mmCIF file of N, CA and C in Angstrom:
data_model
loop_
_atom_site.group_PDB
_atom_site.id
_atom_site.type_symbol
_atom_site.label_atom_id
_atom_site.label_comp_id
_atom_site.label_asym_id
_atom_site.label_seq_id
_atom_site.Cartn_x
_atom_site.Cartn_y
_atom_site.Cartn_z
ATOM 1 N N MET A 112 -49.122 -23.081 -17.139
ATOM 2 C CA MET A 112 -49.303 -21.953 -16.832
ATOM 3 C C MET A 112 -49.048 -21.262 -15.498
ATOM 4 N N PHE A 113 -49.982 -21.685 -14.752
ATOM 5 C CA PHE A 113 -50.044 -20.897 -13.546
ATOM 6 C C PHE A 113 -48.758 -21.105 -12.196
ATOM 7 N N ASN A 114 -47.674 -21.768 -12.884
ATOM 8 C CA ASN A 114 -46.396 -22.143 -12.509
ATOM 9 C C ASN A 114 -45.754 -21.376 -13.121
ATOM 10 N N GLY A 115 -45.738 -20.796 -13.975
ATOM 11 C CA GLY A 115 -44.779 -20.216 -14.742
ATOM 12 C C GLY A 115 -44.899 -18.581 -13.842
ATOM 13 N N VAL A 116 -45.904 -18.081 -14.027
ATOM 14 C CA VAL A 116 -47.112 -16.943 -13.140
ATOM 15 C C VAL A 116 -46.374 -17.207 -11.949
ATOM 16 N N PHE A 117 -46.081 -18.054 -11.152
ATOM 17 C CA PHE A 117 -45.914 -18.116 -9.487
ATOM 18 C C PHE A 117 -44.560 -18.331 -9.735
ATOM 19 N N HIS A 118 -43.795 -18.879 -10.433
ATOM 20 C CA HIS A 118 -42.231 -18.543 -10.735
ATOM 21 C C HIS A 118 -41.402 -17.231 -10.652
ATOM 22 N N ARG A 119 -42.376 -16.794 -11.684
ATOM 23 C CA ARG A 119 -41.534 -15.109 -12.013
ATOM 24 C C ARG A 119 -42.019 -14.253 -11.119
ATOM 25 N N LYS A 120 -43.218 -14.500 -10.434
ATOM 26 C CA LYS A 120 -43.558 -13.247 -9.660
ATOM 27 C C LYS A 120 -42.453 -13.982 -7.954
ATOM 28 N N SER A 121 -42.774 -14.971 -8.061
ATOM 29 C CA SER A 121 -41.369 -15.349 -6.773
ATOM 30 C C SER A 121 -39.874 -14.645 -7.050
ATOM 31 N N ALA A 122 -39.475 -14.519 -8.797
ATOM 32 C CA ALA A 122 -37.987 -14.147 -8.637
ATOM 33 C C ALA A 122 -38.171 -12.619 -8.543
ATOM 34 N N LEU A 123 -39.327 -12.130 -8.989
ATOM 35 C CA LEU A 123 -39.446 -10.466 -9.107
ATOM 36 C C LEU A 123 -39.697 -10.321 -6.880
ATOM 37 N N ILE A 124 -39.841 -10.999 -6.290
ATOM 38 C CA ILE A 124 -39.925 -10.779 -5.126
ATOM 39 C C ILE A 124 -38.577 -11.082 -4.095
ATOM 40 N N ALA A 125 -38.123 -12.127 -4.915
ATOM 41 C CA ALA A 125 -36.495 -12.128 -4.142
ATOM 42 C C ALA A 125 -35.489 -11.117 -4.997
ATOM 43 N N SER A 126 -36.066 -10.376 -6.583
ATOM 44 C CA SER A 126 -34.934 -9.826 -6.488
ATOM 45 C C SER A 126 -35.446 -8.460 -5.896
ATOM 46 N N VAL A 127 -36.556 -7.559 -5.468
ATOM 47 C CA VAL A 127 -36.984 -6.725 -4.314
ATOM 48 C C VAL A 127 -36.320 -6.882 -2.868
ATOM 49 N N ALA A 128 -35.962 -8.204 -2.576
ATOM 50 C CA ALA A 128 -35.398 -8.123 -1.353
ATOM 51 C C ALA A 128 -34.126 -8.273 -1.679
ATOM 52 N N VAL A 129 -33.134 -8.654 -2.577
ATOM 53 C CA VAL A 129 -31.773 -8.443 -2.761
ATOM 54 C C VAL A 129 -31.667 -7.070 -3.111
ATOM 55 N N VAL A 130 -32.450 -5.790 -3.695
ATOM 56 C CA VAL A 130 -32.164 -4.676 -3.519
ATOM 57 C C VAL A 130 -32.526 -4.061 -2.301
ATOM 58 N N ALA A 131 -33.616 -4.166 -1.730
ATOM 59 C CA ALA A 131 -33.861 -3.476 -0.781
ATOM 60 C C ALA A 131 -32.515 -3.798 0.755
ATOM 61 N N GLY A 132 -32.130 -4.987 0.315
ATOM 62 C CA GLY A 132 -30.770 -5.307 1.731
ATOM 63 C C GLY A 132 -29.966 -4.919 0.748
ATOM 64 N N LEU A 133 -29.531 -4.546 -0.602
ATOM 65 C CA LEU A 133 -28.321 -3.236 -0.749
ATOM 66 C C LEU A 133 -28.698 -2.383 -0.280
ATOM 67 N N LEU A 134 -29.797 -1.635 -0.146
ATOM 68 C CA LEU A 134 -30.042 0.105 0.329
ATOM 69 C C LEU A 134 -30.129 0.055 1.327
ATOM 70 N N SER A 135 -30.424 -0.946 2.179
ATOM 71 C CA SER A 135 -29.982 -0.780 3.675
ATOM 72 C C SER A 135 -28.773 -0.924 4.075
ATOM 73 N N ALA A 136 -28.094 -1.426 3.499
ATOM 74 C CA ALA A 136 -26.734 -1.754 3.651
ATOM 75 C C ALA A 136 -25.986 0.130 3.612
ATOM 76 N N ALA A 137 -26.456 0.928 2.690
ATOM 77 C CA ALA A 137 -25.811 1.904 2.450
ATOM 78 C C ALA A 137 -25.146 2.598 3.409
ATOM 79 N N PRO A 138 -25.900 3.059 4.529
ATOM 80 C CA PRO A 138 -25.567 3.591 5.225
ATOM 81 C C PRO A 138 -24.581 3.198 5.911
ATOM 82 N N ALA A 139 -23.991 2.355 5.880
ATOM 83 C CA ALA A 139 -22.889 2.097 7.258
ATOM 84 C C ALA A 139 -21.596 1.707 6.453
ATOM 85 N N ALA A 140 -21.690 1.731 4.714
ATOM 86 C CA ALA A 140 -21.197 2.308 4.225
ATOM 87 C C ALA A 140 -20.796 3.628 4.355
ATOM 88 N N ALA A 141 -21.742 4.752 4.376
ATOM 89 C CA ALA A 141 -21.311 5.902 4.463
ATOM 90 C C ALA A 141 -20.624 6.277 5.676
ATOM 91 N N ALA A 142 -20.584 5.547 6.447
ATOM 92 C CA ALA A 142 -19.733 5.868 7.599
ATOM 93 C C ALA A 142 -18.235 6.043 7.427
ATOM 94 N N ALA A 143 -17.882 5.246 6.369
ATOM 95 C CA ALA A 143 -15.957 5.102 6.546
ATOM 96 C C ALA A 143 -15.846 6.120 5.804
ATOM 97 N N GLN A 144 -16.610 7.139 5.103
ATOM 98 C CA GLN A 144 -16.148 7.983 4.466
ATOM 99 C C GLN A 144 -15.991 9.391 5.000
ATOM 100 N N PRO A 145 -14.795 10.254 4.390
ATOM 101 C CA PRO A 145 -14.256 11.513 5.229
ATOM 102 C C PRO A 145 -15.473 12.491 5.935
ATOM 103 N N GLY A 146 -15.025 12.644 6.627
ATOM 104 C CA GLY A 146 -16.030 13.603 7.768
ATOM 105 C C GLY A 146 -16.916 13.236 8.673
ATOM 106 N N SER A 147 -16.406 11.618 9.099
ATOM 107 C CA SER A 147 -16.922 10.548 9.607
ATOM 108 C C SER A 147 -15.891 10.071 10.562
ATOM 109 N N VAL A 148 -14.700 11.064 11.119
ATOM 110 C CA VAL A 148 -13.725 10.443 12.020
ATOM 111 C C VAL A 148 -14.495 10.643 13.357
ATOM 112 N N LYS A 149 -14.515 9.288 13.800
ATOM 113 C CA LYS A 149 -14.829 8.850 15.454
ATOM 114 C C LYS A 149 -13.921 9.658 16.315
ATOM 115 N N THR A 150 -14.490 10.111 17.098
ATOM 116 C CA THR A 150 -14.034 11.337 18.460
ATOM 117 C C THR A 150 -13.224 10.518 19.371
ATOM 118 N N TRP A 151 -13.148 9.695 19.852
ATOM 119 C CA TRP A 151 -12.495 8.446 20.575
ATOM 120 C C TRP A 151 -12.892 9.569 21.837
ATOM 121 N N GLY A 152 -13.254 10.554 22.047
ATOM 122 C CA GLY A 152 -12.992 11.770 23.300
ATOM 123 C C GLY A 152 -11.773 12.604 23.088
ATOM 124 N N ASP A 153 -11.011 12.498 22.487
ATOM 125 C CA ASP A 153 -9.595 13.383 22.045
ATOM 126 C C ASP A 153 -9.582 13.962 20.649
ATOM 127 N N GLY A 154 -10.420 13.337 19.705
ATOM 128 C CA GLY A 154 -10.699 13.585 18.370
ATOM 129 C C GLY A 154 -9.670 12.673 17.427
ATOM 130 N N TYR A 155 -8.819 12.380 17.683
ATOM 131 C CA TYR A 155 -7.586 11.254 16.809
ATOM 132 C C TYR A 155 -8.402 10.163 16.444
ATOM 133 N N PRO A 156 -8.059 9.952 15.205
ATOM 134 C CA PRO A 156 -8.513 8.349 14.834
ATOM 135 C C PRO A 156 -7.304 7.257 14.971
ATOM 136 N N ARG A 157 -8.404 6.076 15.024
ATOM 137 C CA ARG A 157 -7.527 4.952 15.855
ATOM 138 C C ARG A 157 -6.540 4.338 14.767
ATOM 139 N N GLY A 158 -5.812 3.346 14.795
ATOM 140 C CA GLY A 158 -5.282 2.190 14.212
ATOM 141 C C GLY A 158 -4.640 1.354 15.085
ATOM 142 N N VAL A 159 -4.580 -0.038 14.476
ATOM 143 C CA VAL A 159 -4.324 -1.098 15.289
ATOM 144 C C VAL A 159 -2.961 -1.961 14.714
ATOM 145 N N VAL A 160 -2.297 -2.016 15.335
ATOM 146 C CA VAL A 160 -1.183 -2.936 14.754
ATOM 147 C C VAL A 160 -1.391 -4.190 14.348
ATOM 148 N N VAL A 161 -1.252 -4.830 13.562
ATOM 149 C CA VAL A 161 -1.414 -6.200 12.995
ATOM 150 C C VAL A 161 0.071 -6.781 12.172
ATOM 151 N N ALA A 162 1.132 -6.565 12.655
ATOM 152 C CA ALA A 162 2.124 -7.194 12.140
ATOM 153 C C ALA A 162 2.788 -8.026 13.413
ATOM 154 N N LYS A 163 2.924 -9.264 13.084
ATOM 155 C CA LYS A 163 2.979 -10.318 14.521
ATOM 156 C C LYS A 163 4.145 -9.609 14.930
ATOM 157 N N GLY A 164 5.474 -8.963 14.781
ATOM 158 C CA GLY A 164 6.198 -8.418 15.443
ATOM 159 C C GLY A 164 6.012 -7.114 16.116
ATOM 160 N N GLY A 165 5.218 -6.457 15.816
ATOM 161 C CA GLY A 165 4.857 -5.319 15.744
ATOM 162 C C GLY A 165 5.349 -4.015 14.472
ATOM 163 N N VAL A 166 5.960 -3.107 14.947
ATOM 164 C CA VAL A 166 5.598 -2.225 13.920
ATOM 165 C C VAL A 166 6.751 -0.799 14.611
ATOM 166 N N ASN A 167 7.869 -0.598 13.617
ATOM 167 C CA ASN A 167 8.781 0.338 14.166
ATOM 168 C C ASN A 167 8.512 1.747 14.001
ATOM 169 N N ILE A 168 8.497 2.846 15.007
ATOM 170 C CA ILE A 168 8.550 4.014 14.625
ATOM 171 C C ILE A 168 9.278 4.869 14.356
ATOM 172 N N ARG A 169 9.029 5.802 13.374
ATOM 173 C CA ARG A 169 10.676 5.982 13.058
ATOM 174 C C ARG A 169 10.462 7.852 12.638
ATOM 175 N N SER A 170 11.537 8.592 12.643
ATOM 176 C CA SER A 170 11.378 9.623 12.671
ATOM 177 C C SER A 170 10.900 10.681 11.724
ATOM 178 N N ALA A 171 10.726 9.829 10.247
ATOM 179 C CA ALA A 171 10.333 10.402 9.126
ATOM 180 C C ALA A 171 9.429 9.232 8.400
ATOM 181 N N PRO A 172 9.139 9.566 7.457
ATOM 182 C CA PRO A 172 7.894 8.290 6.981
ATOM 183 C C PRO A 172 8.974 7.953 5.994
ATOM 184 N N SER A 173 10.260 7.152 6.076
ATOM 185 C CA SER A 173 10.957 6.405 5.395
ATOM 186 C C SER A 173 11.631 5.453 6.578
ATOM 187 N N HIS A 174 11.493 4.241 5.519
ATOM 188 C CA HIS A 174 12.834 3.219 7.018
ATOM 189 C C HIS A 174 14.066 3.353 6.387
ATOM 190 N N VAL A 175 14.440 4.437 5.660
ATOM 191 C CA VAL A 175 15.514 4.315 5.043
ATOM 192 C C VAL A 175 15.907 5.864 5.352
ATOM 193 N N GLY A 176 17.300 6.075 5.817
ATOM 194 C CA GLY A 176 17.931 7.017 6.212
ATOM 195 C C GLY A 176 16.655 8.041 7.527
ATOM 196 N N SER A 177 15.778 7.697 8.162
ATOM 197 C CA SER A 177 15.420 8.264 9.584
ATOM 198 C C SER A 177 15.562 7.414 10.780
ATOM 199 N N THR A 178 15.268 8.006 11.908
ATOM 200 C CA THR A 178 15.877 7.608 13.237
ATOM 201 C C THR A 178 14.629 6.649 13.888
ATOM 202 N N TRP A 179 15.157 5.178 14.062
ATOM 203 C CA TRP A 179 14.292 4.452 14.702
ATOM 204 C C TRP A 179 14.202 4.833 16.371
ATOM 205 N N ARG A 180 12.645 5.221 16.400
ATOM 206 C CA ARG A 180 12.484 5.593 17.949
ATOM 207 C C ARG A 180 11.391 4.929 18.807
ATOM 208 N N GLY A 181 11.511 3.038 18.302
ATOM 209 C CA GLY A 181 10.770 2.392 19.098
ATOM 210 C C GLY A 181 10.108 1.741 18.580
ATOM 211 N N ASN A 182 9.111 1.121 19.335
ATOM 212 C CA ASN A 182 8.448 -0.632 18.602
ATOM 213 C C ASN A 182 7.146 -0.601 19.303
ATOM 214 N N VAL A 183 5.874 -0.186 18.757
ATOM 215 C CA VAL A 183 4.388 -0.696 19.055
ATOM 216 C C VAL A 183 4.618 -2.162 18.962
ATOM 217 N N GLY A 184 3.799 -2.991 19.630
ATOM 218 C CA GLY A 184 3.673 -4.119 19.717
ATOM 219 C C GLY A 184 2.065 -4.810 18.694
ATOM 220 N N ARG A 185 2.036 -5.600 18.697
ATOM 221 C CA ARG A 185 0.982 -6.328 17.765
ATOM 222 C C ARG A 185 -0.441 -6.049 18.587
ATOM 223 N N SER A 186 -1.414 -5.986 18.291
ATOM 224 C CA SER A 186 -2.533 -5.715 19.250
ATOM 225 C C SER A 186 -2.709 -4.275 19.613
ATOM 226 N N GLU A 187 -1.906 -3.320 19.691
ATOM 227 C CA GLU A 187 -1.900 -2.457 19.923
ATOM 228 C C GLU A 187 -2.427 -1.403 19.222
ATOM 229 N N VAL A 188 -3.540 -0.565 19.923
ATOM 230 C CA VAL A 188 -3.828 0.482 19.723
ATOM 231 C C VAL A 188 -3.433 1.457 19.458
ATOM 232 N N ILE A 189 -3.272 2.400 18.651
ATOM 233 C CA ILE A 189 -2.589 3.573 18.275
ATOM 234 C C ILE A 189 -3.293 5.068 17.736
ATOM 235 N N ASP A 190 -3.136 6.217 18.292
ATOM 236 C CA ASP A 190 -3.345 7.722 17.958
ATOM 237 C C ASP A 190 -2.820 7.956 16.586
ATOM 238 N N LEU A 191 -3.877 8.168 15.572
ATOM 239 C CA LEU A 191 -3.140 8.814 14.485
ATOM 240 C C LEU A 191 -3.503 10.208 14.141
ATOM 241 N N VAL A 192 -2.706 10.824 13.688
ATOM 242 C CA VAL A 192 -2.497 12.173 13.495
ATOM 243 C C VAL A 192 -3.517 12.658 11.634
ATOM 244 N N CYS A 193 -2.512 11.978 10.868
ATOM 245 C CA CYS A 193 -2.957 12.376 9.714
ATOM 246 C C CYS A 193 -2.297 10.900 8.934
ATOM 247 N N LYS A 194 -2.110 10.623 7.201
ATOM 248 C CA LYS A 194 -1.256 10.087 6.474
ATOM 249 C C LYS A 194 -0.817 10.999 5.684
ATOM 250 N N VAL A 195 0.587 10.654 5.180
ATOM 251 C CA VAL A 195 1.509 10.992 4.179
ATOM 252 C C VAL A 195 2.211 9.583 3.309
ATOM 253 N N CYS A 196 2.244 10.354 1.904
ATOM 254 C CA CYS A 196 3.255 9.047 1.260
ATOM 255 C C CYS A 196 4.815 9.551 1.355
ATOM 256 N N GLY A 197 5.247 8.086 1.554
ATOM 257 C CA GLY A 197 6.580 8.004 1.805
ATOM 258 C C GLY A 197 7.106 6.458 1.599
ATOM 259 N N THR A 198 8.291 6.311 2.212
ATOM 260 C CA THR A 198 8.803 5.278 1.082
ATOM 261 C C THR A 198 8.091 3.935 1.223
ATOM 262 N N ASP A 199 8.230 3.374 0.108
ATOM 263 C CA ASP A 199 7.078 1.800 0.138
ATOM 264 C C ASP A 199 7.742 0.951 0.848
ATOM 265 N N VAL A 200 6.493 0.159 1.557
ATOM 266 C CA VAL A 200 6.775 -0.945 2.380
ATOM 267 C C VAL A 200 6.268 -2.234 1.853
ATOM 268 N N LEU A 201 6.963 -2.810 0.930
ATOM 269 C CA LEU A 201 5.921 -4.127 0.703
ATOM 270 C C LEU A 201 4.549 -3.761 -0.190
ATOM 271 N N GLY A 202 4.802 -2.627 -1.037
ATOM 272 C CA GLY A 202 3.335 -2.275 -1.760
ATOM 273 C C GLY A 202 2.822 -1.273 -1.090
ATOM 274 N N ASN A 203 3.186 -0.676 -0.032
ATOM 275 C CA ASN A 203 2.303 0.463 0.668
ATOM 276 C C ASN A 203 3.269 1.364 0.765
ATOM 277 N N GLY A 204 2.994 2.689 0.276
ATOM 278 C CA GLY A 204 3.791 3.912 0.651
ATOM 279 C C GLY A 204 3.442 4.733 1.553
ATOM 280 N N ILE A 205 1.960 4.336 1.823
ATOM 281 C CA ILE A 205 1.522 5.279 3.318
ATOM 282 C C ILE A 205 1.819 5.242 4.475
ATOM 283 N N TRP A 206 2.495 6.373 5.135
ATOM 284 C CA TRP A 206 2.647 6.823 6.407
ATOM 285 C C TRP A 206 1.398 7.022 7.569
ATOM 286 N N PHE A 207 1.679 7.177 8.292
ATOM 287 C CA PHE A 207 0.799 7.540 9.669
ATOM 288 C C PHE A 207 1.549 8.452 10.254
ATOM 289 N N LYS A 208 1.077 9.638 10.550
ATOM 290 C CA LYS A 208 1.926 10.526 11.480
ATOM 291 C C LYS A 208 1.199 10.317 12.699
ATOM 292 N N LEU A 209 1.933 10.383 14.119
ATOM 293 C CA LEU A 209 1.363 10.026 15.156
ATOM 294 C C LEU A 209 1.358 11.268 16.356
ATOM 295 N N ARG A 210 0.678 11.127 16.958
ATOM 296 C CA ARG A 210 0.531 12.355 17.977
ATOM 297 C C ARG A 210 2.181 13.090 17.975
ATOM 298 N N ASP A 211 2.862 12.391 18.387
ATOM 299 C CA ASP A 211 4.119 12.882 18.976
ATOM 300 C C ASP A 211 4.833 13.075 17.718
ATOM 301 N N GLY A 212 4.816 13.525 16.677
ATOM 302 C CA GLY A 212 5.000 13.781 15.360
ATOM 303 C C GLY A 212 5.982 12.766 14.788
ATOM 304 N N ASP A 213 6.469 11.698 15.163
ATOM 305 C CA ASP A 213 6.829 10.365 14.238
ATOM 306 C C ASP A 213 5.932 9.596 13.505
ATOM 307 N N TYR A 214 6.444 8.759 12.829
ATOM 308 C CA TYR A 214 5.682 7.523 11.627
ATOM 309 C C TYR A 214 5.373 6.253 12.223
ATOM 310 N N VAL A 215 4.851 5.804 11.558
ATOM 311 C CA VAL A 215 4.934 4.646 11.695
ATOM 312 C C VAL A 215 3.974 4.001 9.958
ATOM 313 N N THR A 216 4.519 2.782 9.457
ATOM 314 C CA THR A 216 3.843 2.466 7.839
ATOM 315 C C THR A 216 3.047 1.838 7.987
ATOM 316 N N ALA A 217 1.864 2.536 7.272
ATOM 317 C CA ALA A 217 0.711 1.779 7.329
ATOM 318 C C ALA A 217 0.489 0.702 7.072
ATOM 319 N N ARG A 218 1.507 -0.003 6.125
ATOM 320 C CA ARG A 218 1.456 -1.652 5.838
ATOM 321 C C ARG A 218 1.291 -2.584 7.044
ATOM 322 N N TYR A 219 1.529 -2.206 8.029
ATOM 323 C CA TYR A 219 1.491 -3.070 9.204
ATOM 324 C C TYR A 219 0.300 -2.237 10.401
ATOM 325 N N VAL A 220 -0.709 -1.612 9.962
ATOM 326 C CA VAL A 220 -1.516 -0.763 11.224
ATOM 327 C C VAL A 220 -2.806 -0.737 9.873
ATOM 328 N N LYS A 221 -3.525 -0.737 10.809
ATOM 329 C CA LYS A 221 -4.968 -0.931 10.368
ATOM 330 C C LYS A 221 -5.998 0.382 10.909
ATOM 331 N N ASN A 222 -6.255 0.957 10.016
ATOM 332 C CA ASN A 222 -6.559 2.238 10.842
ATOM 333 C C ASN A 222 -8.049 1.843 11.053
ATOM 334 N N VAL A 223 -8.259 2.361 12.193
ATOM 335 C CA VAL A 223 -10.340 1.730 12.636
ATOM 336 C C VAL A 223 -10.680 2.829 12.114
ATOM 337 N N ASP A 224 -10.667 4.285 11.874
ATOM 338 C CA ASP A 224 -11.400 5.065 11.550
ATOM 339 C C ASP A 224 -10.618 5.658 10.084
ATOM 340 N N TYR A 225 -11.408 6.940 9.713
ATOM 341 C CA TYR A 225 -10.974 7.401 8.361
ATOM 342 C C TYR A 225 -9.641 8.825 8.886
ATOM 343 N N VAL A 226 -8.541 8.464 8.016
ATOM 344 C CA VAL A 226 -7.385 9.187 8.416
ATOM 345 C C VAL A 226 -6.890 10.316 7.370
ATOM 346 N N PRO A 227 -7.065 11.167 7.720
ATOM 347 C CA PRO A 227 -6.946 12.330 6.526
ATOM 348 C C PRO A 227 -5.386 12.626 6.073
ATOM 349 N N TRP A 228 -5.320 13.252 4.799
ATOM 350 C CA TRP A 228 -4.328 13.553 4.583
ATOM 351 C C TRP A 228 -3.613 15.097 5.371
ATOM 352 N N CYS A 229 -2.277 14.731 5.207
ATOM 353 C CA CYS A 229 -1.792 15.836 6.033
ATOM 354 C C CYS A 229 -1.583 17.129 5.431
#
Protein backbone atom coordinates (compact mmCIF):
# COMPACT_ATOMS: atom_id res chain seq x y z
CA MET A 1 0.00 0.00 0.00
CA PHE A 2 2.80 2.40 0.86
CA ASN A 3 4.43 1.87 -2.58
CA GLY A 4 1.19 2.75 -4.39
CA VAL A 5 0.83 6.03 -2.51
CA PHE A 6 4.50 6.81 -3.04
CA HIS A 7 4.27 6.22 -6.81
CA ARG A 8 1.16 8.37 -7.12
CA LYS A 9 2.88 11.21 -5.28
CA SER A 10 5.94 10.83 -7.49
CA ALA A 11 3.76 10.93 -10.60
CA LEU A 12 1.99 14.03 -9.30
CA ILE A 13 5.30 15.77 -8.57
CA ALA A 14 6.62 14.86 -12.03
CA SER A 15 3.45 16.21 -13.66
CA VAL A 16 3.71 19.49 -11.77
CA ALA A 17 7.37 19.81 -12.82
CA VAL A 18 6.46 19.30 -16.50
CA VAL A 19 3.65 21.89 -16.34
CA ALA A 20 5.93 24.35 -14.54
CA GLY A 21 8.56 23.85 -17.24
CA LEU A 22 6.04 24.53 -19.98
CA LEU A 23 4.79 27.66 -18.27
CA SER A 24 8.28 29.01 -17.79
CA ALA A 25 8.91 28.57 -21.54
CA ALA A 26 5.86 30.66 -22.48
CA PRO A 27 7.62 34.06 -22.34
CA ALA A 28 10.22 32.87 -24.87
CA ALA A 29 7.47 31.96 -27.33
CA ALA A 30 5.78 35.32 -26.77
CA ALA A 31 8.96 37.12 -27.90
CA ALA A 32 8.36 35.99 -31.49
CA GLN A 33 4.93 37.60 -31.70
CA PRO A 34 4.09 40.69 -33.75
CA GLY A 35 5.15 43.88 -32.09
CA SER A 36 8.32 42.35 -30.69
CA VAL A 37 10.56 43.32 -33.59
CA LYS A 38 14.17 43.70 -32.52
CA THR A 39 15.56 47.08 -33.37
CA TRP A 40 19.24 46.38 -34.26
CA GLY A 41 19.83 50.11 -34.00
CA ASP A 42 18.01 50.99 -37.21
CA GLY A 43 14.60 49.41 -36.65
CA TYR A 44 14.76 46.84 -39.46
CA PRO A 45 14.18 43.13 -38.90
CA ARG A 46 16.93 40.84 -40.18
CA GLY A 47 17.11 37.72 -42.31
CA VAL A 48 19.88 35.20 -42.98
CA VAL A 49 20.38 33.64 -46.42
CA VAL A 50 20.24 29.85 -46.07
CA ALA A 51 20.55 28.63 -49.68
CA LYS A 52 23.91 27.12 -50.71
CA GLY A 53 24.12 29.30 -53.81
CA GLY A 54 22.70 32.38 -52.11
CA VAL A 55 19.49 34.12 -53.10
CA ASN A 56 18.72 36.25 -56.15
CA ILE A 57 17.61 39.83 -55.67
CA ARG A 58 14.68 40.76 -57.94
CA SER A 59 12.95 44.02 -58.88
CA ALA A 60 9.51 42.55 -58.02
CA PRO A 61 8.24 39.66 -55.88
CA SER A 62 8.47 37.23 -58.79
CA HIS A 63 11.14 35.16 -60.47
CA VAL A 64 9.23 35.48 -63.76
CA GLY A 65 9.08 38.86 -65.51
CA SER A 66 11.12 40.75 -62.92
CA THR A 67 14.63 42.11 -63.35
CA TRP A 68 17.55 40.30 -61.71
CA ARG A 69 19.42 42.79 -59.52
CA GLY A 70 22.15 40.61 -58.04
CA ASN A 71 22.74 37.85 -55.51
CA VAL A 72 23.27 37.68 -51.76
CA GLY A 73 25.57 34.89 -50.59
CA ARG A 74 24.84 32.12 -48.11
CA SER A 75 24.99 33.14 -44.42
CA GLU A 76 24.78 36.85 -45.27
CA VAL A 77 22.57 38.91 -42.96
CA ILE A 78 20.16 41.20 -44.80
CA ASP A 79 17.79 43.99 -43.74
CA LEU A 80 14.12 43.27 -44.39
CA VAL A 81 11.34 45.86 -44.51
CA CYS A 82 8.21 43.75 -44.82
CA LYS A 83 6.78 40.66 -46.55
CA VAL A 84 4.40 40.32 -49.49
CA CYS A 85 2.75 37.55 -51.46
CA GLY A 86 4.45 36.82 -54.77
CA THR A 87 5.08 33.94 -57.12
CA ASP A 88 5.48 30.55 -55.50
CA VAL A 89 9.04 29.25 -55.11
CA LEU A 90 9.05 25.55 -54.16
CA GLY A 91 5.92 25.84 -52.03
CA ASN A 92 6.60 29.28 -50.53
CA GLY A 93 4.84 32.32 -52.00
CA ILE A 94 6.21 34.87 -49.51
CA TRP A 95 8.79 37.42 -50.60
CA PHE A 96 10.71 39.90 -48.43
CA LYS A 97 11.01 43.54 -49.46
CA LEU A 98 14.50 44.92 -48.90
CA ARG A 99 15.47 48.43 -47.80
CA ASP A 100 16.21 49.52 -51.37
CA GLY A 101 12.80 48.35 -52.64
CA ASP A 102 13.99 45.11 -54.25
CA TYR A 103 12.82 41.63 -53.23
CA VAL A 104 14.14 38.19 -52.25
CA THR A 105 12.12 35.02 -51.92
CA ALA A 106 11.50 33.88 -48.36
CA ARG A 107 12.14 30.31 -49.53
CA TYR A 108 15.88 30.89 -49.15
CA VAL A 109 15.95 33.46 -46.34
CA LYS A 110 15.37 32.66 -42.66
CA ASN A 111 13.87 35.65 -40.90
CA VAL A 112 15.59 36.22 -37.55
CA ASP A 113 12.90 38.63 -36.34
CA TYR A 114 9.19 39.08 -36.88
CA VAL A 115 8.63 40.62 -40.33
CA PRO A 116 5.37 42.57 -40.79
CA TRP A 117 3.20 42.43 -43.89
CA CYS A 118 3.61 45.38 -46.27
